[in-house]
mmCIF file with all atom_site columns, C-alpha atoms in Angstrom:
data_model
loop_
_atom_site.group_PDB
_atom_site.id
_atom_site.type_symbol
_atom_site.label_atom_id
_atom_site.label_alt_id
_atom_site.label_comp_id
_atom_site.label_asym_id
_atom_site.label_entity_id
_atom_site.label_seq_id
_atom_site.pdbx_PDB_ins_code
_atom_site.Cartn_x
_atom_site.Cartn_y
_atom_site.Cartn_z
_atom_site.occupancy
_atom_site.B_iso_or_equiv
_atom_site.pdbx_formal_charge
_atom_site.auth_seq_id
_atom_site.auth_comp_id
_atom_site.auth_asym_id
_atom_site.auth_atom_id
_atom_site.pdbx_PDB_model_num
ATOM 1   C CA . SER A 1 1   ? -0.017  0.006  -0.059 1.00 0.00 ? 1   SER A CA 1
ATOM 2   C CA . GLU A 1 2   ? 0.926   3.658  -0.509 1.00 0.00 ? 2   GLU A CA 1
ATOM 3   C CA . ARG A 1 3   ? 1.346   4.290  3.362  1.00 0.00 ? 3   ARG A CA 1
ATOM 4   C CA . ALA A 1 4   ? 2.976   0.848  3.822  1.00 0.00 ? 4   ALA A CA 1
ATOM 5   C CA . ASP A 1 5   ? 5.432   2.077  1.718  1.00 0.00 ? 5   ASP A CA 1
ATOM 6   C CA . LEU A 1 6   ? 6.131   5.488  3.491  1.00 0.00 ? 6   LEU A CA 1
ATOM 7   C CA . PHE A 1 7   ? 7.949   3.412  6.179  1.00 0.00 ? 7   PHE A CA 1
ATOM 8   C CA . ARG A 1 8   ? 11.505  3.614  6.758  1.00 0.00 ? 8   ARG A CA 1
ATOM 9   C CA . ASN A 1 9   ? 12.166  0.200  8.956  1.00 0.00 ? 9   ASN A CA 1
ATOM 10  C CA . THR A 1 10  ? 9.958   -2.527 9.677  1.00 0.00 ? 10  THR A CA 1
ATOM 11  C CA . MET A 1 11  ? 9.514   -4.214 13.289 1.00 0.00 ? 11  MET A CA 1
ATOM 12  C CA . ASP A 1 12  ? 10.335  -7.712 11.873 1.00 0.00 ? 12  ASP A CA 1
ATOM 13  C CA . GLU A 1 13  ? 14.367  -6.560 12.674 1.00 0.00 ? 13  GLU A CA 1
ATOM 14  C CA . THR A 1 14  ? 13.813  -5.500 16.266 1.00 0.00 ? 14  THR A CA 1
ATOM 15  C CA . GLN A 1 15  ? 15.442  -7.335 18.890 1.00 0.00 ? 15  GLN A CA 1
ATOM 16  C CA . THR A 1 16  ? 14.727  -6.903 22.210 1.00 0.00 ? 16  THR A CA 1
ATOM 17  C CA . ARG A 1 17  ? 16.152  -7.846 25.947 1.00 0.00 ? 17  ARG A CA 1
ATOM 18  C CA . LEU A 1 18  ? 14.963  -7.105 28.984 1.00 0.00 ? 18  LEU A CA 1
ATOM 19  C CA . LEU A 1 19  ? 18.061  -6.081 30.995 1.00 0.00 ? 19  LEU A CA 1
ATOM 20  C CA . PRO A 1 20  ? 19.388  -6.997 34.455 1.00 0.00 ? 20  PRO A CA 1
ATOM 21  C CA . GLY A 1 21  ? 18.420  -5.268 37.194 1.00 0.00 ? 21  GLY A CA 1
ATOM 22  C CA . ARG A 1 22  ? 14.991  -3.948 39.858 1.00 0.00 ? 22  ARG A CA 1
ATOM 23  C CA . CYS A 1 23  ? 14.050  -0.811 37.085 1.00 0.00 ? 23  CYS A CA 1
ATOM 24  C CA . GLY A 1 24  ? 12.950  -3.183 34.563 1.00 0.00 ? 24  GLY A CA 1
ATOM 25  C CA . TYR A 1 25  ? 14.827  -1.677 31.553 1.00 0.00 ? 25  TYR A CA 1
ATOM 26  C CA . LEU A 1 26  ? 13.969  -3.313 28.206 1.00 0.00 ? 26  LEU A CA 1
ATOM 27  C CA . ALA A 1 27  ? 16.913  -2.590 25.206 1.00 0.00 ? 27  ALA A CA 1
ATOM 28  C CA . ALA A 1 28  ? 16.077  -2.843 21.850 1.00 0.00 ? 28  ALA A CA 1
ATOM 29  C CA . LEU A 1 29  ? 18.178  -2.661 18.730 1.00 0.00 ? 29  LEU A CA 1
ATOM 30  C CA . ASN A 1 30  ? 17.008  -2.053 15.139 1.00 0.00 ? 30  ASN A CA 1
ATOM 31  C CA . ALA A 1 31  ? 19.735  -1.739 12.440 1.00 0.00 ? 31  ALA A CA 1
ATOM 32  C CA . GLN A 1 32  ? 17.130  -0.424 9.947  1.00 0.00 ? 32  GLN A CA 1
ATOM 33  C CA . ARG A 1 33  ? 16.126  2.234  11.869 1.00 0.00 ? 33  ARG A CA 1
ATOM 34  C CA . ILE A 1 34  ? 19.341  3.709  12.879 1.00 0.00 ? 34  ILE A CA 1
ATOM 35  C CA . SER A 1 35  ? 20.480  3.233  9.175  1.00 0.00 ? 35  SER A CA 1
ATOM 36  C CA . LYS A 1 36  ? 17.313  4.868  7.202  1.00 0.00 ? 36  LYS A CA 1
ATOM 37  C CA . LYS A 1 37  ? 16.262  7.340  9.713  1.00 0.00 ? 37  LYS A CA 1
ATOM 38  C CA . ARG A 1 38  ? 15.441  10.409 8.745  1.00 0.00 ? 38  ARG A CA 1
ATOM 39  C CA . GLU A 1 39  ? 18.502  12.914 8.483  1.00 0.00 ? 39  GLU A CA 1
ATOM 40  C CA . ALA A 1 40  ? 17.460  15.222 11.907 1.00 0.00 ? 40  ALA A CA 1
ATOM 41  C CA . GLU A 1 41  ? 19.250  18.248 13.216 1.00 0.00 ? 41  GLU A CA 1
ATOM 42  C CA . GLN A 1 42  ? 22.073  17.327 15.878 1.00 0.00 ? 42  GLN A CA 1
ATOM 43  C CA . LEU A 1 43  ? 20.199  18.609 19.034 1.00 0.00 ? 43  LEU A CA 1
ATOM 44  C CA . GLY A 1 44  ? 22.589  18.735 21.843 1.00 0.00 ? 44  GLY A CA 1
ATOM 45  C CA . CYS A 1 45  ? 22.010  19.743 25.331 1.00 0.00 ? 45  CYS A CA 1
ATOM 46  C CA . GLU A 1 46  ? 21.963  23.550 24.423 1.00 0.00 ? 46  GLU A CA 1
ATOM 47  C CA . ARG A 1 47  ? 19.032  25.160 26.266 1.00 0.00 ? 47  ARG A CA 1
ATOM 48  C CA . VAL A 1 48  ? 15.430  23.811 26.269 1.00 0.00 ? 48  VAL A CA 1
ATOM 49  C CA . THR A 1 49  ? 13.668  26.305 25.401 1.00 0.00 ? 49  THR A CA 1
ATOM 50  C CA . ASP A 1 50  ? 15.855  29.019 23.139 1.00 0.00 ? 50  ASP A CA 1
ATOM 51  C CA . ARG A 1 51  ? 16.502  26.958 20.161 1.00 0.00 ? 51  ARG A CA 1
ATOM 52  C CA . GLU A 1 52  ? 14.405  28.641 17.444 1.00 0.00 ? 52  GLU A CA 1
ATOM 53  C CA . VAL A 1 53  ? 13.048  25.879 14.695 1.00 0.00 ? 53  VAL A CA 1
ATOM 54  C CA . ASN A 1 54  ? 16.089  26.192 11.899 1.00 0.00 ? 54  ASN A CA 1
ATOM 55  C CA . PRO A 1 55  ? 13.943  26.814 8.481  1.00 0.00 ? 55  PRO A CA 1
ATOM 56  C CA . ARG A 1 56  ? 16.308  25.032 6.492  1.00 0.00 ? 56  ARG A CA 1
ATOM 57  C CA . GLY A 1 57  ? 16.193  21.848 8.587  1.00 0.00 ? 57  GLY A CA 1
ATOM 58  C CA . PHE A 1 58  ? 13.381  18.810 8.626  1.00 0.00 ? 58  PHE A CA 1
ATOM 59  C CA . ASN A 1 59  ? 9.960   19.400 10.181 1.00 0.00 ? 59  ASN A CA 1
ATOM 60  C CA . PHE A 1 60  ? 6.688   17.402 10.296 1.00 0.00 ? 60  PHE A CA 1
ATOM 61  C CA . SER A 1 61  ? 5.110   19.875 7.915  1.00 0.00 ? 61  SER A CA 1
ATOM 62  C CA . GLN A 1 62  ? 7.504   18.554 5.080  1.00 0.00 ? 62  GLN A CA 1
ATOM 63  C CA . VAL A 1 63  ? 6.003   15.235 5.548  1.00 0.00 ? 63  VAL A CA 1
ATOM 64  C CA . HIS A 1 64  ? 4.431   13.066 2.558  1.00 0.00 ? 64  HIS A CA 1
ATOM 65  C CA . GLN A 1 65  ? 0.483   13.806 3.114  1.00 0.00 ? 65  GLN A CA 1
ATOM 66  C CA . ALA A 1 66  ? -0.036  10.348 3.130  1.00 0.00 ? 66  ALA A CA 1
ATOM 67  C CA . GLU A 1 67  ? 1.715   10.147 6.279  1.00 0.00 ? 67  GLU A CA 1
ATOM 68  C CA . VAL A 1 68  ? -1.233  12.209 8.206  1.00 0.00 ? 68  VAL A CA 1
ATOM 69  C CA . ILE A 1 69  ? -3.814  9.302  8.958  1.00 0.00 ? 69  ILE A CA 1
ATOM 70  C CA . ASP A 1 70  ? -6.254  11.401 11.341 1.00 0.00 ? 70  ASP A CA 1
ATOM 71  C CA . SER A 1 71  ? -6.981  14.843 13.456 1.00 0.00 ? 71  SER A CA 1
ATOM 72  C CA . PHE A 1 72  ? -7.773  15.276 16.834 1.00 0.00 ? 72  PHE A CA 1
ATOM 73  C CA . GLU A 1 73  ? -8.954  19.011 17.703 1.00 0.00 ? 73  GLU A CA 1
ATOM 74  C CA . ASP A 1 74  ? -6.127  21.218 16.342 1.00 0.00 ? 74  ASP A CA 1
ATOM 75  C CA . ALA A 1 75  ? -3.412  18.679 15.706 1.00 0.00 ? 75  ALA A CA 1
ATOM 76  C CA . ASP A 1 76  ? -2.849  15.969 13.031 1.00 0.00 ? 76  ASP A CA 1
ATOM 77  C CA . VAL A 1 77  ? -2.066  12.395 13.725 1.00 0.00 ? 77  VAL A CA 1
ATOM 78  C CA . LEU A 1 78  ? 0.795   11.049 11.862 1.00 0.00 ? 78  LEU A CA 1
ATOM 79  C CA . ILE A 1 79  ? 2.399   7.514  11.217 1.00 0.00 ? 79  ILE A CA 1
ATOM 80  C CA . ASN A 1 80  ? 5.686   7.380  12.426 1.00 0.00 ? 80  ASN A CA 1
ATOM 81  C CA . VAL A 1 81  ? 7.630   6.225  9.241  1.00 0.00 ? 81  VAL A CA 1
ATOM 82  C CA . SER A 1 82  ? 10.703  5.286  12.282 1.00 0.00 ? 82  SER A CA 1
ATOM 83  C CA . PRO A 1 83  ? 8.374   3.226  14.317 1.00 0.00 ? 83  PRO A CA 1
ATOM 84  C CA . LEU A 1 84  ? 9.937   1.898  17.521 1.00 0.00 ? 84  LEU A CA 1
ATOM 85  C CA . LEU A 1 85  ? 6.822   -0.363 18.302 1.00 0.00 ? 85  LEU A CA 1
ATOM 86  C CA . HIS A 1 86  ? 4.074   -1.527 16.568 1.00 0.00 ? 86  HIS A CA 1
ATOM 87  C CA . GLY A 1 87  ? 1.395   0.998  15.952 1.00 0.00 ? 87  GLY A CA 1
ATOM 88  C CA . HIS A 1 88  ? 3.829   4.257  16.831 1.00 0.00 ? 88  HIS A CA 1
ATOM 89  C CA . LEU A 1 89  ? 2.482   7.529  15.950 1.00 0.00 ? 89  LEU A CA 1
ATOM 90  C CA . LEU A 1 90  ? 2.878   11.366 16.373 1.00 0.00 ? 90  LEU A CA 1
ATOM 91  C CA . LEU A 1 91  ? 0.601   14.031 17.556 1.00 0.00 ? 91  LEU A CA 1
ATOM 92  C CA . VAL A 1 92  ? 1.987   17.247 15.642 1.00 0.00 ? 92  VAL A CA 1
ATOM 93  C CA . PRO A 1 93  ? -0.609  20.433 17.252 1.00 0.00 ? 93  PRO A CA 1
ATOM 94  C CA . GLN A 1 94  ? -1.233  23.098 14.691 1.00 0.00 ? 94  GLN A CA 1
ATOM 95  C CA . ARG A 1 95  ? 1.376   21.479 11.902 1.00 0.00 ? 95  ARG A CA 1
ATOM 96  C CA . SER A 1 96  ? 1.454   24.393 9.979  1.00 0.00 ? 96  SER A CA 1
ATOM 97  C CA . LYS A 1 97  ? 3.032   26.871 12.563 1.00 0.00 ? 97  LYS A CA 1
ATOM 98  C CA . VAL A 1 98  ? 5.542   24.468 13.395 1.00 0.00 ? 98  VAL A CA 1
ATOM 99  C CA . CYS A 1 99  ? 5.997   25.369 16.975 1.00 0.00 ? 99  CYS A CA 1
ATOM 100 C CA . LYS A 1 100 ? 9.454   24.416 18.860 1.00 0.00 ? 100 LYS A CA 1
ATOM 101 C CA . GLN A 1 101 ? 9.311   21.672 20.919 1.00 0.00 ? 101 GLN A CA 1
ATOM 102 C CA . VAL A 1 102 ? 8.229   22.883 23.809 1.00 0.00 ? 102 VAL A CA 1
ATOM 103 C CA . MET A 1 103 ? 5.388   21.707 25.879 1.00 0.00 ? 103 MET A CA 1
ATOM 104 C CA . THR A 1 104 ? 2.443   24.085 26.633 1.00 0.00 ? 104 THR A CA 1
ATOM 105 C CA . CYS A 1 105 ? -0.241  23.636 28.965 1.00 0.00 ? 105 CYS A CA 1
ATOM 106 C CA . GLU A 1 106 ? -3.090  23.640 26.245 1.00 0.00 ? 106 GLU A CA 1
ATOM 107 C CA . VAL A 1 107 ? -1.051  20.461 24.832 1.00 0.00 ? 107 VAL A CA 1
ATOM 108 C CA . ILE A 1 108 ? -0.941  18.764 28.071 1.00 0.00 ? 108 ILE A CA 1
ATOM 109 C CA . SER A 1 109 ? -4.464  19.121 28.217 1.00 0.00 ? 109 SER A CA 1
ATOM 110 C CA . MET A 1 110 ? -5.155  18.228 24.976 1.00 0.00 ? 110 MET A CA 1
ATOM 111 C CA . CYS A 1 111 ? -3.140  15.264 25.250 1.00 0.00 ? 111 CYS A CA 1
ATOM 112 C CA . LEU A 1 112 ? -4.915  13.965 28.338 1.00 0.00 ? 112 LEU A CA 1
ATOM 113 C CA . ARG A 1 113 ? -7.945  14.132 26.435 1.00 0.00 ? 113 ARG A CA 1
ATOM 114 C CA . TRP A 1 114 ? -6.344  12.097 23.381 1.00 0.00 ? 114 TRP A CA 1
ATOM 115 C CA . VAL A 1 115 ? -5.409  9.275  25.884 1.00 0.00 ? 115 VAL A CA 1
ATOM 116 C CA . ALA A 1 116 ? -9.088  9.259  27.260 1.00 0.00 ? 116 ALA A CA 1
ATOM 117 C CA . THR A 1 117 ? -10.607 8.838  23.959 1.00 0.00 ? 117 THR A CA 1
ATOM 118 C CA . SER A 1 118 ? -8.717  5.250  23.512 1.00 0.00 ? 118 SER A CA 1
ATOM 119 C CA . ALA A 1 119 ? -10.164 2.287  24.013 1.00 0.00 ? 119 ALA A CA 1
ATOM 120 C CA . ARG A 1 120 ? -6.985  0.604  25.068 1.00 0.00 ? 120 ARG A CA 1
ATOM 121 C CA . ALA A 1 121 ? -5.519  0.688  28.218 1.00 0.00 ? 121 ALA A CA 1
ATOM 122 C CA . ASP A 1 122 ? -2.002  0.104  26.885 1.00 0.00 ? 122 ASP A CA 1
ATOM 123 C CA . PHE A 1 123 ? -1.763  3.872  24.761 1.00 0.00 ? 123 PHE A CA 1
ATOM 124 C CA . LYS A 1 124 ? 0.482   6.327  26.196 1.00 0.00 ? 124 LYS A CA 1
ATOM 125 C CA . ILE A 1 125 ? 1.994   9.336  24.973 1.00 0.00 ? 125 ILE A CA 1
ATOM 126 C CA . LEU A 1 126 ? 5.639   10.561 25.300 1.00 0.00 ? 126 LEU A CA 1
ATOM 127 C CA . PHE A 1 127 ? 7.097   13.698 25.082 1.00 0.00 ? 127 PHE A CA 1
ATOM 128 C CA . ASN A 1 128 ? 11.134  14.368 24.840 1.00 0.00 ? 128 ASN A CA 1
ATOM 129 C CA . SER A 1 129 ? 12.245  18.006 25.210 1.00 0.00 ? 129 SER A CA 1
ATOM 130 C CA . LEU A 1 130 ? 15.303  19.437 23.128 1.00 0.00 ? 130 LEU A CA 1
ATOM 131 C CA . GLY A 1 131 ? 18.362  17.714 25.916 1.00 0.00 ? 131 GLY A CA 1
ATOM 132 C CA . ALA A 1 132 ? 16.076  15.068 26.476 1.00 0.00 ? 132 ALA A CA 1
ATOM 133 C CA . TRP A 1 133 ? 16.364  12.869 23.223 1.00 0.00 ? 133 TRP A CA 1
ATOM 134 C CA . SER A 1 134 ? 14.117  14.828 20.902 1.00 0.00 ? 134 SER A CA 1
ATOM 135 C CA . SER A 1 135 ? 15.579  14.801 17.465 1.00 0.00 ? 135 SER A CA 1
ATOM 136 C CA . VAL A 1 136 ? 13.200  16.930 15.400 1.00 0.00 ? 136 VAL A CA 1
ATOM 137 C CA . ASN A 1 137 ? 12.293  20.783 16.939 1.00 0.00 ? 137 ASN A CA 1
ATOM 138 C CA . HIS A 1 138 ? 8.872   20.714 15.635 1.00 0.00 ? 138 HIS A CA 1
ATOM 139 C CA . LEU A 1 139 ? 6.266   20.496 18.612 1.00 0.00 ? 139 LEU A CA 1
ATOM 140 C CA . HIS A 1 140 ? 5.010   17.006 18.911 1.00 0.00 ? 140 HIS A CA 1
ATOM 141 C CA . VAL A 1 141 ? 4.543   14.035 20.936 1.00 0.00 ? 141 VAL A CA 1
ATOM 142 C CA . HIS A 1 142 ? 4.757   10.054 20.596 1.00 0.00 ? 142 HIS A CA 1
ATOM 143 C CA . GLY A 1 143 ? 1.824   7.692  20.957 1.00 0.00 ? 143 GLY A CA 1
ATOM 144 C CA . VAL A 1 144 ? 2.917   4.133  21.557 1.00 0.00 ? 144 VAL A CA 1
ATOM 145 C CA . PHE A 1 145 ? 0.446   1.056  22.569 1.00 0.00 ? 145 PHE A CA 1
ATOM 146 C CA . THR A 1 146 ? 3.131   -0.966 25.132 1.00 0.00 ? 146 THR A CA 1
ATOM 147 C CA . SER A 1 147 ? 1.354   -4.296 25.426 1.00 0.00 ? 147 SER A CA 1
ATOM 148 C CA . CYS A 1 148 ? 3.540   -5.688 22.598 1.00 0.00 ? 148 CYS A CA 1
ATOM 149 C CA . LEU A 1 149 ? 7.030   -5.136 24.827 1.00 0.00 ? 149 LEU A CA 1
ATOM 150 C CA . PHE A 1 150 ? 5.454   -5.445 28.347 1.00 0.00 ? 150 PHE A CA 1
ATOM 151 C CA . ALA A 1 151 ? 2.476   -7.951 29.781 1.00 0.00 ? 151 ALA A CA 1
ATOM 152 C CA . SER A 1 152 ? 0.978   -5.199 32.185 1.00 0.00 ? 152 SER A CA 1
ATOM 153 C CA . ASN A 1 153 ? 0.625   -2.589 29.968 1.00 0.00 ? 153 ASN A CA 1
ATOM 154 C CA . LYS A 1 154 ? 2.684   -0.579 31.834 1.00 0.00 ? 154 LYS A CA 1
ATOM 155 C CA . PHE A 1 155 ? 6.373   1.171  30.887 1.00 0.00 ? 155 PHE A CA 1
ATOM 156 C CA . PRO A 1 156 ? 8.678   0.258  34.334 1.00 0.00 ? 156 PRO A CA 1
ATOM 157 C CA . VAL A 1 157 ? 8.730   3.330  35.264 1.00 0.00 ? 157 VAL A CA 1
ATOM 158 C CA . GLU A 1 158 ? 4.768   3.497  36.020 1.00 0.00 ? 158 GLU A CA 1
ATOM 159 C CA . GLU A 1 159 ? 4.891   0.683  38.306 1.00 0.00 ? 159 GLU A CA 1
ATOM 160 C CA . ARG A 1 160 ? 8.171   1.863  40.835 1.00 0.00 ? 160 ARG A CA 1
ATOM 161 C CA . PRO A 1 161 ? 7.372   2.429  44.032 1.00 0.00 ? 161 PRO A CA 1
ATOM 162 C CA . VAL A 1 162 ? 7.080   5.571  46.360 1.00 0.00 ? 162 VAL A CA 1
ATOM 163 C CA . GLN A 1 163 ? 9.813   6.972  47.744 1.00 0.00 ? 163 GLN A CA 1
ATOM 164 C CA . LEU A 1 164 ? 8.426   10.226 49.060 1.00 0.00 ? 164 LEU A CA 1
ATOM 165 C CA . SER A 1 165 ? 5.117   11.440 48.639 1.00 0.00 ? 165 SER A CA 1
ATOM 166 C CA . LEU A 1 166 ? 4.311   14.883 48.682 1.00 0.00 ? 166 LEU A CA 1
ATOM 167 C CA . SER A 1 167 ? 0.902   17.281 49.080 1.00 0.00 ? 167 SER A CA 1
ATOM 168 C CA . GLN A 1 168 ? -1.987  16.637 46.649 1.00 0.00 ? 168 GLN A CA 1
ATOM 169 C CA . GLY A 1 169 ? -1.296  13.435 45.347 1.00 0.00 ? 169 GLY A CA 1
ATOM 170 C CA . ILE A 1 170 ? 2.264   14.051 43.858 1.00 0.00 ? 170 ILE A CA 1
ATOM 171 C CA . GLU A 1 171 ? 4.819   11.635 44.129 1.00 0.00 ? 171 GLU A CA 1
ATOM 172 C CA . LEU A 1 172 ? 8.631   10.962 43.617 1.00 0.00 ? 172 LEU A CA 1
ATOM 173 C CA . VAL A 1 173 ? 9.269   7.631  42.589 1.00 0.00 ? 173 VAL A CA 1
ATOM 174 C CA . GLU A 1 174 ? 11.947  5.681  43.542 1.00 0.00 ? 174 GLU A CA 1
ATOM 175 C CA . TYR A 1 175 ? 14.136  5.544  40.174 1.00 0.00 ? 175 TYR A CA 1
ATOM 176 C CA . PRO A 1 176 ? 17.869  6.500  38.945 1.00 0.00 ? 176 PRO A CA 1
ATOM 177 C CA . ILE A 1 177 ? 17.061  9.519  37.525 1.00 0.00 ? 177 ILE A CA 1
ATOM 178 C CA . HIS A 1 178 ? 14.435  12.297 39.163 1.00 0.00 ? 178 HIS A CA 1
ATOM 179 C CA . CYS A 1 179 ? 10.980  11.260 38.644 1.00 0.00 ? 179 CYS A CA 1
ATOM 180 C CA . VAL A 1 180 ? 7.739   13.017 39.541 1.00 0.00 ? 180 VAL A CA 1
ATOM 181 C CA . ARG A 1 181 ? 4.695   10.824 39.392 1.00 0.00 ? 181 ARG A CA 1
ATOM 182 C CA . LEU A 1 182 ? 1.101   12.667 39.761 1.00 0.00 ? 182 LEU A CA 1
ATOM 183 C CA . LYS A 1 183 ? -2.100  10.463 40.666 1.00 0.00 ? 183 LYS A CA 1
ATOM 184 C CA . CYS A 1 184 ? -4.733  11.126 38.552 1.00 0.00 ? 184 CYS A CA 1
ATOM 185 C CA . CYS A 1 185 ? -7.404  14.136 39.733 1.00 0.00 ? 185 CYS A CA 1
ATOM 186 C CA . PRO A 1 186 ? -9.722  16.372 38.268 1.00 0.00 ? 186 PRO A CA 1
ATOM 187 C CA . ASP A 1 187 ? -7.066  19.069 37.946 1.00 0.00 ? 187 ASP A CA 1
ATOM 188 C CA . VAL A 1 188 ? -4.178  17.179 36.908 1.00 0.00 ? 188 VAL A CA 1
ATOM 189 C CA . THR A 1 189 ? -3.344  19.219 33.882 1.00 0.00 ? 189 THR A CA 1
ATOM 190 C CA . ARG A 1 190 ? -2.987  22.306 35.914 1.00 0.00 ? 190 ARG A CA 1
ATOM 191 C CA . LYS A 1 191 ? -0.372  20.742 38.537 1.00 0.00 ? 191 LYS A CA 1
ATOM 192 C CA . ALA A 1 192 ? 1.176   18.821 35.380 1.00 0.00 ? 192 ALA A CA 1
ATOM 193 C CA . TRP A 1 193 ? 1.425   22.288 33.906 1.00 0.00 ? 193 TRP A CA 1
ATOM 194 C CA . LEU A 1 194 ? 3.163   23.825 37.255 1.00 0.00 ? 194 LEU A CA 1
ATOM 195 C CA . LEU A 1 195 ? 5.606   21.241 37.399 1.00 0.00 ? 195 LEU A CA 1
ATOM 196 C CA . VAL A 1 196 ? 6.475   21.560 33.604 1.00 0.00 ? 196 VAL A CA 1
ATOM 197 C CA . GLU A 1 197 ? 6.791   25.301 33.827 1.00 0.00 ? 197 GLU A CA 1
ATOM 198 C CA . VAL A 1 198 ? 9.224   25.153 36.875 1.00 0.00 ? 198 VAL A CA 1
ATOM 199 C CA . LEU A 1 199 ? 11.433  22.814 34.683 1.00 0.00 ? 199 LEU A CA 1
ATOM 200 C CA . LEU A 1 200 ? 11.067  25.014 31.832 1.00 0.00 ? 200 LEU A CA 1
ATOM 201 C CA . LYS A 1 201 ? 11.962  28.075 34.323 1.00 0.00 ? 201 LYS A CA 1
ATOM 202 C CA . MET A 1 202 ? 15.227  26.391 35.512 1.00 0.00 ? 202 MET A CA 1
ATOM 203 C CA . ASP A 1 203 ? 16.377  25.013 31.903 1.00 0.00 ? 203 ASP A CA 1
ATOM 204 C CA . VAL A 1 204 ? 16.156  21.414 32.758 1.00 0.00 ? 204 VAL A CA 1
ATOM 205 C CA . PRO A 1 205 ? 15.384  19.000 29.475 1.00 0.00 ? 205 PRO A CA 1
ATOM 206 C CA . HIS A 1 206 ? 12.902  16.546 30.447 1.00 0.00 ? 206 HIS A CA 1
ATOM 207 C CA . SER A 1 207 ? 10.283  13.839 29.369 1.00 0.00 ? 207 SER A CA 1
ATOM 208 C CA . ILE A 1 208 ? 6.923   13.202 30.122 1.00 0.00 ? 208 ILE A CA 1
ATOM 209 C CA . LEU A 1 209 ? 4.893   10.267 30.549 1.00 0.00 ? 209 LEU A CA 1
ATOM 210 C CA . LEU A 1 210 ? 0.737   10.759 29.978 1.00 0.00 ? 210 LEU A CA 1
ATOM 211 C CA . SER A 1 211 ? -1.232  7.637  30.643 1.00 0.00 ? 211 SER A CA 1
ATOM 212 C CA . ALA A 1 212 ? -5.041  6.612  31.181 1.00 0.00 ? 212 ALA A CA 1
#
């Protein structure tokens, strides 16, 4: 099919191995993905918010129209042509505006609504800031399904024990890196944004996992 021809790698060649240790790390290798992935800018550990979009670099306004498979509110849903998992999607808010890869309160709220519309318990949304493995400086999040990797339908970090319970459903999680977990509550969007806003002001690279 036309869309099948767009993929730069298949999942058939992916090798996975659960690493020993208490954190449940899973190593995955797909040589096709490494060699055939779209060439991206070298986004190092510069300031998280200051890097403007490079007009000569790749962004998601340039993708083949067949990569756009749906829309959600004011965002386009794209296939990831270099998938990490089966069913790997991208959500690109206001794609034609080419906003830089900085999370906003509005996008957090939209992503939580996107998760809530899924009938599958293993649907998760991931965001990486600049300096935290984002390879494209164009605002986007990843949609993935975890059941192909984890029987519990959860990433290992979701099941790590609580190191310290703070007020209002905020928990520090026992993990090798600093990790904060929010319990689901009516004002979870506001709380999540307050935490992200602190990270942005402190210029701390960060990743976000959103789950139903």
